[in-house]
mmCIF file of C-alpha atoms in Angstrom:
data_model
loop_
_atom_site.group_PDB
_atom_site.id
_atom_site.type_symbol
_atom_site.label_atom_id
_atom_site.label_comp_id
_atom_site.label_asym_id
_atom_site.label_seq_id
_atom_site.Cartn_x
_atom_site.Cartn_y
_atom_site.Cartn_z
ATOM 1 C CA UNK A 1 42.485 142.635 3.008
ATOM 2 C CA UNK A 2 39.128 141.853 1.388
ATOM 3 C CA UNK A 3 36.213 141.296 3.753
ATOM 4 C CA UNK A 4 33.231 139.090 2.813
ATOM 5 C CA UNK A 5 30.726 141.728 3.966
ATOM 6 C CA UNK A 6 32.247 144.227 1.535
ATOM 7 C CA UNK A 7 32.007 141.710 -1.313
ATOM 8 C CA UNK A 8 28.339 141.078 -0.523
ATOM 9 C CA UNK A 9 27.675 144.821 -0.653
ATOM 10 C CA UNK A 10 29.503 145.143 -3.980
ATOM 11 C CA UNK A 11 27.417 142.334 -5.471
ATOM 12 C CA UNK A 12 24.227 143.985 -4.226
ATOM 13 C CA UNK A 13 25.193 147.336 -5.745
ATOM 14 C CA UNK A 14 26.128 145.663 -9.044
ATOM 15 C CA UNK A 15 22.808 143.770 -9.089
ATOM 16 C CA UNK A 16 20.560 146.706 -8.187
ATOM 17 C CA UNK A 17 22.409 149.630 -9.775
ATOM 18 C CA UNK A 18 22.383 152.009 -6.796
ATOM 19 C CA UNK A 19 23.382 152.390 -3.152
ATOM 20 C CA UNK A 20 19.800 152.973 -2.027
ATOM 21 C CA UNK A 21 18.450 149.904 -3.835
ATOM 22 C CA UNK A 22 21.330 147.803 -2.505
ATOM 23 C CA UNK A 23 20.574 149.036 1.021
ATOM 24 C CA UNK A 24 16.933 147.917 0.670
ATOM 25 C CA UNK A 25 18.096 144.575 -0.660
ATOM 26 C CA UNK A 26 20.539 144.079 2.216
ATOM 27 C CA UNK A 27 18.299 145.488 4.930
ATOM 28 C CA UNK A 28 20.636 148.307 5.971
ATOM 29 C CA UNK A 29 20.988 152.067 5.415
ATOM 30 C CA UNK A 30 22.262 153.841 2.318
ATOM 31 C CA UNK A 31 25.138 155.522 4.245
ATOM 32 C CA UNK A 32 26.259 152.094 5.482
ATOM 33 C CA UNK A 33 26.438 150.810 1.908
ATOM 34 C CA UNK A 34 28.372 153.925 0.836
ATOM 35 C CA UNK A 35 30.846 153.521 3.691
ATOM 36 C CA UNK A 36 31.464 149.846 2.968
ATOM 37 C CA UNK A 37 31.992 150.517 -0.735
ATOM 38 C CA UNK A 38 34.485 153.270 0.125
ATOM 39 C CA UNK A 39 36.322 150.885 2.447
ATOM 40 C CA UNK A 40 36.453 148.231 -0.284
ATOM 41 C CA UNK A 41 37.815 150.698 -2.872
ATOM 42 C CA UNK A 42 40.451 151.791 -0.351
ATOM 43 C CA UNK A 43 41.389 148.159 0.262
ATOM 44 C CA UNK A 44 41.896 147.351 -3.425
ATOM 45 C CA UNK A 45 43.387 150.751 -4.276
ATOM 46 C CA UNK A 46 41.260 151.483 -7.332
ATOM 47 C CA UNK A 47 37.709 152.674 -8.154
ATOM 48 C CA UNK A 48 35.172 149.884 -8.533
ATOM 49 C CA UNK A 49 32.131 151.950 -9.566
ATOM 50 C CA UNK A 50 31.384 154.818 -11.922
ATOM 51 C CA UNK A 51 28.616 156.968 -10.436
ATOM 52 C CA UNK A 52 26.250 158.115 -13.184
ATOM 53 C CA UNK A 53 23.257 160.444 -13.051
ATOM 54 C CA UNK A 54 20.735 157.600 -12.891
ATOM 55 C CA UNK A 55 22.669 154.493 -11.924
ATOM 56 C CA UNK A 56 26.100 153.134 -11.153
ATOM 57 C CA UNK A 57 28.122 150.852 -13.358
ATOM 58 C CA UNK A 58 31.126 148.716 -12.633
ATOM 59 C CA UNK A 59 34.627 149.646 -13.679
ATOM 60 C CA UNK A 60 36.775 146.924 -15.216
ATOM 61 C CA UNK A 61 38.224 146.216 -11.767
ATOM 62 C CA UNK A 62 34.737 146.158 -10.234
ATOM 63 C CA UNK A 63 33.507 143.702 -12.842
ATOM 64 C CA UNK A 64 36.449 141.387 -12.177
ATOM 65 C CA UNK A 65 35.890 141.522 -8.424
ATOM 66 C CA UNK A 66 32.154 140.770 -8.759
ATOM 67 C CA UNK A 67 32.928 137.727 -10.908
ATOM 68 C CA UNK A 68 35.339 136.362 -8.321
ATOM 69 C CA UNK A 69 33.142 137.354 -5.370
ATOM 70 C CA UNK A 70 30.469 134.783 -6.225
ATOM 71 C CA UNK A 71 32.862 131.846 -5.915
ATOM 72 C CA UNK A 72 34.571 133.291 -2.847
ATOM 73 C CA UNK A 73 31.311 133.808 -0.961
ATOM 74 C CA UNK A 74 29.907 130.419 -1.971
ATOM 75 C CA UNK A 75 33.087 128.685 -0.811
ATOM 76 C CA UNK A 76 33.081 130.619 2.447
ATOM 77 C CA UNK A 77 29.437 129.684 3.117
ATOM 78 C CA UNK A 78 30.213 126.023 2.478
ATOM 79 C CA UNK A 79 33.205 126.160 4.814
ATOM 80 C CA UNK A 80 31.198 127.826 7.590
ATOM 81 C CA UNK A 81 28.397 125.258 7.334
ATOM 82 C CA UNK A 82 30.748 122.260 7.236
ATOM 83 C CA UNK A 83 32.841 123.434 10.181
ATOM 84 C CA UNK A 84 29.731 124.274 12.209
ATOM 85 C CA UNK A 85 28.279 120.830 11.536
ATOM 86 C CA UNK A 86 31.532 119.081 12.507
ATOM 87 C CA UNK A 87 31.784 121.149 15.665
ATOM 88 C CA UNK A 88 28.162 120.403 16.531
ATOM 89 C CA UNK A 89 27.289 124.081 16.711
ATOM 90 C CA UNK A 90 24.096 123.691 14.692
ATOM 91 C CA UNK A 91 22.242 121.093 12.659
ATOM 92 C CA UNK A 92 22.667 122.996 9.424
ATOM 93 C CA UNK A 93 20.986 125.273 6.949
ATOM 94 C CA UNK A 94 19.837 124.625 3.404
ATOM 95 C CA UNK A 95 18.698 127.341 1.005
ATOM 96 C CA UNK A 96 16.694 125.928 -1.892
ATOM 97 C CA UNK A 97 15.774 127.509 -5.226
ATOM 98 C CA UNK A 98 13.268 125.706 -7.421
ATOM 99 C CA UNK A 99 11.039 126.135 -10.454
ATOM 100 C CA UNK A 100 7.313 126.199 -9.529
ATOM 101 C CA UNK A 101 6.306 122.630 -10.365
ATOM 102 C CA UNK A 102 9.299 121.337 -8.416
ATOM 103 C CA UNK A 103 8.309 123.538 -5.482
ATOM 104 C CA UNK A 104 4.807 122.057 -5.383
ATOM 105 C CA UNK A 105 5.745 118.386 -5.829
ATOM 106 C CA UNK A 106 9.319 117.397 -4.960
ATOM 107 C CA UNK A 107 10.263 120.019 -2.373
ATOM 108 C CA UNK A 108 7.423 119.529 0.168
ATOM 109 C CA UNK A 109 8.023 115.780 0.572
ATOM 110 C CA UNK A 110 11.799 116.179 0.743
ATOM 111 C CA UNK A 111 11.733 119.007 3.292
ATOM 112 C CA UNK A 112 9.148 117.218 5.447
ATOM 113 C CA UNK A 113 11.267 114.050 5.490
ATOM 114 C CA UNK A 114 14.419 115.993 6.357
ATOM 115 C CA UNK A 115 12.750 117.922 9.177
ATOM 116 C CA UNK A 116 11.167 114.778 10.612
ATOM 117 C CA UNK A 117 14.646 113.364 11.180
ATOM 118 C CA UNK A 118 16.577 116.596 11.754
ATOM 119 C CA UNK A 119 14.100 119.133 13.167
ATOM 120 C CA UNK A 120 16.778 121.733 13.920
ATOM 121 C CA UNK A 121 17.867 122.020 10.288
ATOM 122 C CA UNK A 122 16.747 125.322 8.795
ATOM 123 C CA UNK A 123 15.387 125.141 5.246
ATOM 124 C CA UNK A 124 14.327 128.094 3.090
ATOM 125 C CA UNK A 125 12.894 128.213 -0.428
ATOM 126 C CA UNK A 126 12.677 130.766 -3.216
ATOM 127 C CA UNK A 127 11.157 130.144 -6.640
ATOM 128 C CA UNK A 128 13.220 130.784 -9.737
ATOM 129 C CA UNK A 129 13.352 129.292 -13.210
ATOM 130 C CA UNK A 130 16.595 128.134 -14.846
ATOM 131 C CA UNK A 131 18.952 129.559 -15.996
ATOM 132 C CA UNK A 132 18.426 132.357 -13.427
ATOM 133 C CA UNK A 133 18.218 129.823 -10.580
ATOM 134 C CA UNK A 134 21.511 128.256 -11.659
ATOM 135 C CA UNK A 135 23.183 131.655 -11.567
ATOM 136 C CA UNK A 136 21.784 132.108 -8.044
ATOM 137 C CA UNK A 137 23.655 128.957 -7.049
ATOM 138 C CA UNK A 138 26.907 130.100 -8.608
ATOM 139 C CA UNK A 139 26.526 133.500 -6.959
ATOM 140 C CA UNK A 140 26.153 131.956 -3.514
ATOM 141 C CA UNK A 141 22.492 132.950 -3.113
ATOM 142 C CA UNK A 142 21.295 129.362 -2.589
ATOM 143 C CA UNK A 143 22.801 125.977 -1.710
ATOM 144 C CA UNK A 144 20.736 123.727 -3.985
ATOM 145 C CA UNK A 145 18.739 124.576 -7.060
ATOM 146 C CA UNK A 146 16.201 122.381 -8.815
ATOM 147 C CA UNK A 147 16.554 122.849 -12.548
ATOM 148 C CA UNK A 148 15.527 121.220 -15.803
ATOM 149 C CA UNK A 149 16.549 121.059 -19.429
ATOM 150 C CA UNK A 150 14.905 119.543 -22.487
ATOM 151 C CA UNK A 151 16.637 116.391 -23.683
ATOM 152 C CA UNK A 152 15.685 116.920 -27.328
ATOM 153 C CA UNK A 153 17.543 120.226 -27.598
ATOM 154 C CA UNK A 154 21.305 120.861 -27.454
ATOM 155 C CA UNK A 155 22.427 122.613 -24.276
ATOM 156 C CA UNK A 156 23.761 126.135 -24.969
ATOM 157 C CA UNK A 157 27.364 126.569 -23.796
ATOM 158 C CA UNK A 158 26.330 129.380 -21.450
ATOM 159 C CA UNK A 159 23.911 126.978 -19.697
ATOM 160 C CA UNK A 160 26.431 124.206 -19.090
ATOM 161 C CA UNK A 161 26.414 122.477 -15.695
ATOM 162 C CA UNK A 162 29.958 121.123 -16.048
ATOM 163 C CA UNK A 163 31.205 123.051 -12.991
ATOM 164 C CA UNK A 164 28.385 121.810 -10.752
ATOM 165 C CA UNK A 165 27.431 118.631 -8.927
ATOM 166 C CA UNK A 166 24.430 117.206 -10.784
ATOM 167 C CA UNK A 167 21.983 114.893 -8.994
ATOM 168 C CA UNK A 168 19.510 113.458 -11.556
ATOM 169 C CA UNK A 169 15.991 113.276 -10.127
ATOM 170 C CA UNK A 170 13.552 112.225 -12.843
ATOM 171 C CA UNK A 171 12.588 112.402 -16.492
ATOM 172 C CA UNK A 172 9.428 114.437 -16.982
ATOM 173 C CA UNK A 173 7.235 113.938 -20.082
ATOM 174 C CA UNK A 174 5.305 116.794 -21.693
ATOM 175 C CA UNK A 175 1.596 116.242 -22.389
ATOM 176 C CA UNK A 176 -0.994 118.241 -24.286
ATOM 177 C CA UNK A 177 -4.007 120.019 -22.802
ATOM 178 C CA UNK A 178 -7.165 120.801 -24.758
ATOM 179 C CA UNK A 179 -10.650 121.925 -23.595
ATOM 180 C CA UNK A 180 -12.978 119.095 -22.602
ATOM 181 C CA UNK A 181 -15.225 119.811 -25.607
ATOM 182 C CA UNK A 182 -12.333 119.961 -28.083
ATOM 183 C CA UNK A 183 -12.499 117.699 -31.133
ATOM 184 C CA UNK A 184 -9.380 115.834 -29.879
ATOM 185 C CA UNK A 185 -10.605 115.420 -26.299
ATOM 186 C CA UNK A 186 -11.664 111.843 -27.033
ATOM 187 C CA UNK A 187 -7.964 111.008 -27.401
ATOM 188 C CA UNK A 188 -7.481 111.752 -23.696
ATOM 189 C CA UNK A 189 -6.712 109.192 -20.979
ATOM 190 C CA UNK A 190 -10.361 108.167 -20.481
ATOM 191 C CA UNK A 191 -9.999 105.812 -23.444
ATOM 192 C CA UNK A 192 -7.779 102.748 -23.609
ATOM 193 C CA UNK A 193 -4.155 103.665 -24.496
ATOM 194 C CA UNK A 194 -4.055 100.698 -26.864
ATOM 195 C CA UNK A 195 -6.783 102.224 -29.057
ATOM 196 C CA UNK A 196 -5.646 105.861 -28.985
ATOM 197 C CA UNK A 197 -2.399 106.749 -30.764
ATOM 198 C CA UNK A 198 -0.456 109.866 -29.724
ATOM 199 C CA UNK A 199 -1.680 113.124 -31.252
ATOM 200 C CA UNK A 200 0.859 114.730 -33.621
ATOM 201 C CA UNK A 201 1.756 118.337 -32.844
ATOM 202 C CA UNK A 202 0.702 119.343 -36.361
ATOM 203 C CA UNK A 203 -2.897 118.388 -35.455
ATOM 204 C CA UNK A 204 -2.827 121.501 -33.241
ATOM 205 C CA UNK A 205 -1.263 123.814 -35.817
ATOM 206 C CA UNK A 206 -4.379 125.971 -36.258
ATOM 207 C CA UNK A 207 -5.007 126.374 -32.518
ATOM 208 C CA UNK A 208 -4.357 129.336 -30.258
ATOM 209 C CA UNK A 209 -1.645 128.453 -27.732
ATOM 210 C CA UNK A 210 -0.931 129.175 -24.084
ATOM 211 C CA UNK A 211 2.801 129.147 -23.315
ATOM 212 C CA UNK A 212 4.789 128.893 -20.088
ATOM 213 C CA UNK A 213 8.053 130.372 -18.805
ATOM 214 C CA UNK A 214 10.476 131.965 -21.329
ATOM 215 C CA UNK A 215 12.544 128.771 -21.646
ATOM 216 C CA UNK A 216 9.393 126.644 -22.045
ATOM 217 C CA UNK A 217 8.018 129.096 -24.591
ATOM 218 C CA UNK A 218 11.201 128.901 -26.693
ATOM 219 C CA UNK A 219 11.078 125.141 -26.520
ATOM 220 C CA UNK A 220 7.407 125.044 -27.570
ATOM 221 C CA UNK A 221 8.169 127.171 -30.631
ATOM 222 C CA UNK A 222 11.118 124.917 -31.517
ATOM 223 C CA UNK A 223 9.061 121.710 -31.237
ATOM 224 C CA UNK A 224 6.180 123.152 -33.272
ATOM 225 C CA UNK A 225 8.495 124.478 -35.984
ATOM 226 C CA UNK A 226 10.056 121.028 -36.290
ATOM 227 C CA UNK A 227 6.491 119.795 -36.896
ATOM 228 C CA UNK A 228 6.026 122.330 -39.682
ATOM 229 C CA UNK A 229 4.240 125.289 -38.116
ATOM 230 C CA UNK A 230 4.760 128.297 -35.862
ATOM 231 C CA UNK A 231 2.345 128.376 -32.908
ATOM 232 C CA UNK A 232 0.107 131.389 -32.395
ATOM 233 C CA UNK A 233 0.768 132.206 -28.730
ATOM 234 C CA UNK A 234 -1.947 134.411 -27.257
ATOM 235 C CA UNK A 235 -1.239 133.901 -23.551
ATOM 236 C CA UNK A 236 1.942 133.272 -21.550
ATOM 237 C CA UNK A 237 2.113 132.373 -17.859
ATOM 238 C CA UNK A 238 4.401 130.184 -15.750
ATOM 239 C CA UNK A 239 1.515 129.462 -13.347
ATOM 240 C CA UNK A 240 0.278 125.930 -14.055
ATOM 241 C CA UNK A 241 -3.225 126.401 -12.562
ATOM 242 C CA UNK A 242 -3.604 129.491 -14.760
ATOM 243 C CA UNK A 243 -2.656 127.446 -17.834
ATOM 244 C CA UNK A 244 -5.257 124.806 -16.966
ATOM 245 C CA UNK A 245 -7.871 127.475 -16.310
ATOM 246 C CA UNK A 246 -7.243 129.203 -19.629
ATOM 247 C CA UNK A 247 -7.462 125.906 -21.511
ATOM 248 C CA UNK A 248 -10.625 124.873 -19.644
ATOM 249 C CA UNK A 249 -12.217 128.205 -20.612
ATOM 250 C CA UNK A 250 -11.618 127.398 -24.287
ATOM 251 C CA UNK A 251 -8.993 130.086 -24.797
ATOM 252 C CA UNK A 252 -6.370 127.832 -26.314
ATOM 253 C CA UNK A 253 -4.341 124.638 -26.035
ATOM 254 C CA UNK A 254 -1.114 124.053 -24.165
ATOM 255 C CA UNK A 255 1.601 121.608 -23.228
ATOM 256 C CA UNK A 256 2.656 121.053 -19.623
ATOM 257 C CA UNK A 257 5.071 118.663 -17.931
ATOM 258 C CA UNK A 258 3.404 115.796 -16.083
ATOM 259 C CA UNK A 259 5.138 117.020 -12.923
ATOM 260 C CA UNK A 260 3.232 120.309 -13.159
ATOM 261 C CA UNK A 261 -0.078 118.479 -13.483
ATOM 262 C CA UNK A 262 0.590 116.378 -10.389
ATOM 263 C CA UNK A 263 -0.362 119.283 -8.111
ATOM 264 C CA UNK A 264 -3.101 120.875 -10.265
ATOM 265 C CA UNK A 265 -6.809 120.117 -10.701
ATOM 266 C CA UNK A 266 -7.501 119.347 -14.351
ATOM 267 C CA UNK A 267 -11.272 119.903 -14.357
ATOM 268 C CA UNK A 268 -12.488 120.979 -17.781
ATOM 269 C CA UNK A 269 -9.476 119.811 -19.782
ATOM 270 C CA UNK A 270 -8.428 116.643 -21.564
ATOM 271 C CA UNK A 271 -4.835 115.451 -21.287
ATOM 272 C CA UNK A 272 -3.293 114.121 -24.503
ATOM 273 C CA UNK A 273 -0.213 112.104 -25.303
ATOM 274 C CA UNK A 274 1.672 113.986 -28.031
ATOM 275 C CA UNK A 275 3.998 112.954 -30.848
ATOM 276 C CA UNK A 276 6.870 113.311 -31.097
ATOM 277 C CA UNK A 277 7.351 112.534 -27.399
ATOM 278 C CA UNK A 278 9.190 115.331 -25.585
ATOM 279 C CA UNK A 279 10.861 114.996 -22.191
ATOM 280 C CA UNK A 280 12.805 117.191 -19.820
ATOM 281 C CA UNK A 281 15.499 116.145 -17.377
ATOM 282 C CA UNK A 282 14.882 117.352 -13.804
ATOM 283 C CA UNK A 283 17.946 117.588 -11.571
ATOM 284 C CA UNK A 284 19.203 119.024 -8.289
ATOM 285 C CA UNK A 285 22.365 121.100 -8.625
ATOM 286 C CA UNK A 286 24.890 122.261 -6.065
ATOM 287 C CA UNK A 287 28.501 123.436 -5.931
ATOM 288 C CA UNK A 288 31.280 120.896 -5.266
ATOM 289 C CA UNK A 289 32.185 122.574 -1.954
ATOM 290 C CA UNK A 290 28.555 122.645 -0.825
ATOM 291 C CA UNK A 291 28.044 118.970 -1.675
ATOM 292 C CA UNK A 292 30.290 118.115 1.299
ATOM 293 C CA UNK A 293 28.116 120.054 3.759
ATOM 294 C CA UNK A 294 26.091 117.468 5.750
ATOM 295 C CA UNK A 295 22.764 119.338 5.610
ATOM 296 C CA UNK A 296 23.089 119.876 1.855
ATOM 297 C CA UNK A 297 24.001 116.230 1.272
ATOM 298 C CA UNK A 298 20.964 115.099 3.302
ATOM 299 C CA UNK A 299 18.679 117.425 1.349
ATOM 300 C CA UNK A 300 19.955 116.020 -1.946
ATOM 301 C CA UNK A 301 19.238 112.504 -0.704
ATOM 302 C CA UNK A 302 15.656 113.328 0.260
ATOM 303 C CA UNK A 303 15.038 115.149 -3.016
ATOM 304 C CA UNK A 304 16.156 111.989 -4.844
ATOM 305 C CA UNK A 305 13.759 109.878 -2.767
ATOM 306 C CA UNK A 306 10.894 112.310 -3.301
ATOM 307 C CA UNK A 307 11.400 111.980 -7.060
ATOM 308 C CA UNK A 308 10.844 108.201 -7.036
ATOM 309 C CA UNK A 309 7.409 107.531 -8.475
ATOM 310 C CA UNK A 310 5.283 104.591 -7.298
#
C-alpha cells in the first residue's frame, strides 16, 4: 500500500538529490527521510534509488513512481479540499504561484477581494516564472499558477497546457524603454500618438540591451533577429525596477510588458511603442480536479476580475 507521505518524501529526494537536503526541504530529520524511503521500497518491492558518492539518482522504478506521484498527490489535495469545503470543516486554502509582474498587479487585488468576502480562506504565494511554475502545478506544489506565453511564437510541445484548465486573463503588450535623453525619447507618450509612429526594432539595433527572465530573453532575441539583427545583451534581470533603473542610468535599452510597468516608477526613461507589435497572453492555470474546489474556483474568478482594465 502506497502512502502519500512516502510519495512526498520520494519527490523531495528526487528534487534535491540527497536525504539531508530533502529533510531540510520537508522540515524533518534525515533519519526520518531514510526510514520513510526504506518503507516505500519495502512496499513496492524494488529499489527506487541508487546511492552514489555525491548524490542519489532514481532507478527506472523510482523515476516511474515520481512521475505518477505528482498526479496522485495533486488529485488527493483536490479531493481533501473539496470534501472539507462540502463538510464545512474549513473555508479553503489556495496556493498561488505567479511571475513577478503578476504578483505585483493582479494577485494583490484578487487576494484582497477574496479575503474581504471569505476571511477564513488561507492564501499563499510563491514567485516562479513559466515553465517552472507550470511544472509546480502539475507536481502538486501549488493550486493555481499565473503564466504567460508570447502569441507571436509557436508553443513548444513540452510547454503545452492541453492537460490544464486555462482561464484567460488579459493580453499584455510589450513596450520599449530608452533613457530620457535618448535620441528616440521624443517618440514617447508625451507626444500625441497621432503624430508619432511606432519605433521599429531595427532602430535599436546598435544599442546595448537589458534582458529579462530566460524565456523573455529568448523571445527578445527571436524578435530582434526577425528584424535583422542580434541584440547585444549586457545585463539580464527579471526584476522590473532594476530594468528601469539600468535604462534610466543610460546603460542600455529594454522591452517590458505594460503589466510590469504598472507597478514600477518610470522616472528617467521614455516609453516607446514598438513595431512590430508584440503581445503575450496572461492566463491562470489549474488542474481539472482542482478547478472544482470552491476556494480555487473563487480565486480564479477574482483573478479574472482583477485583470479587467478600466
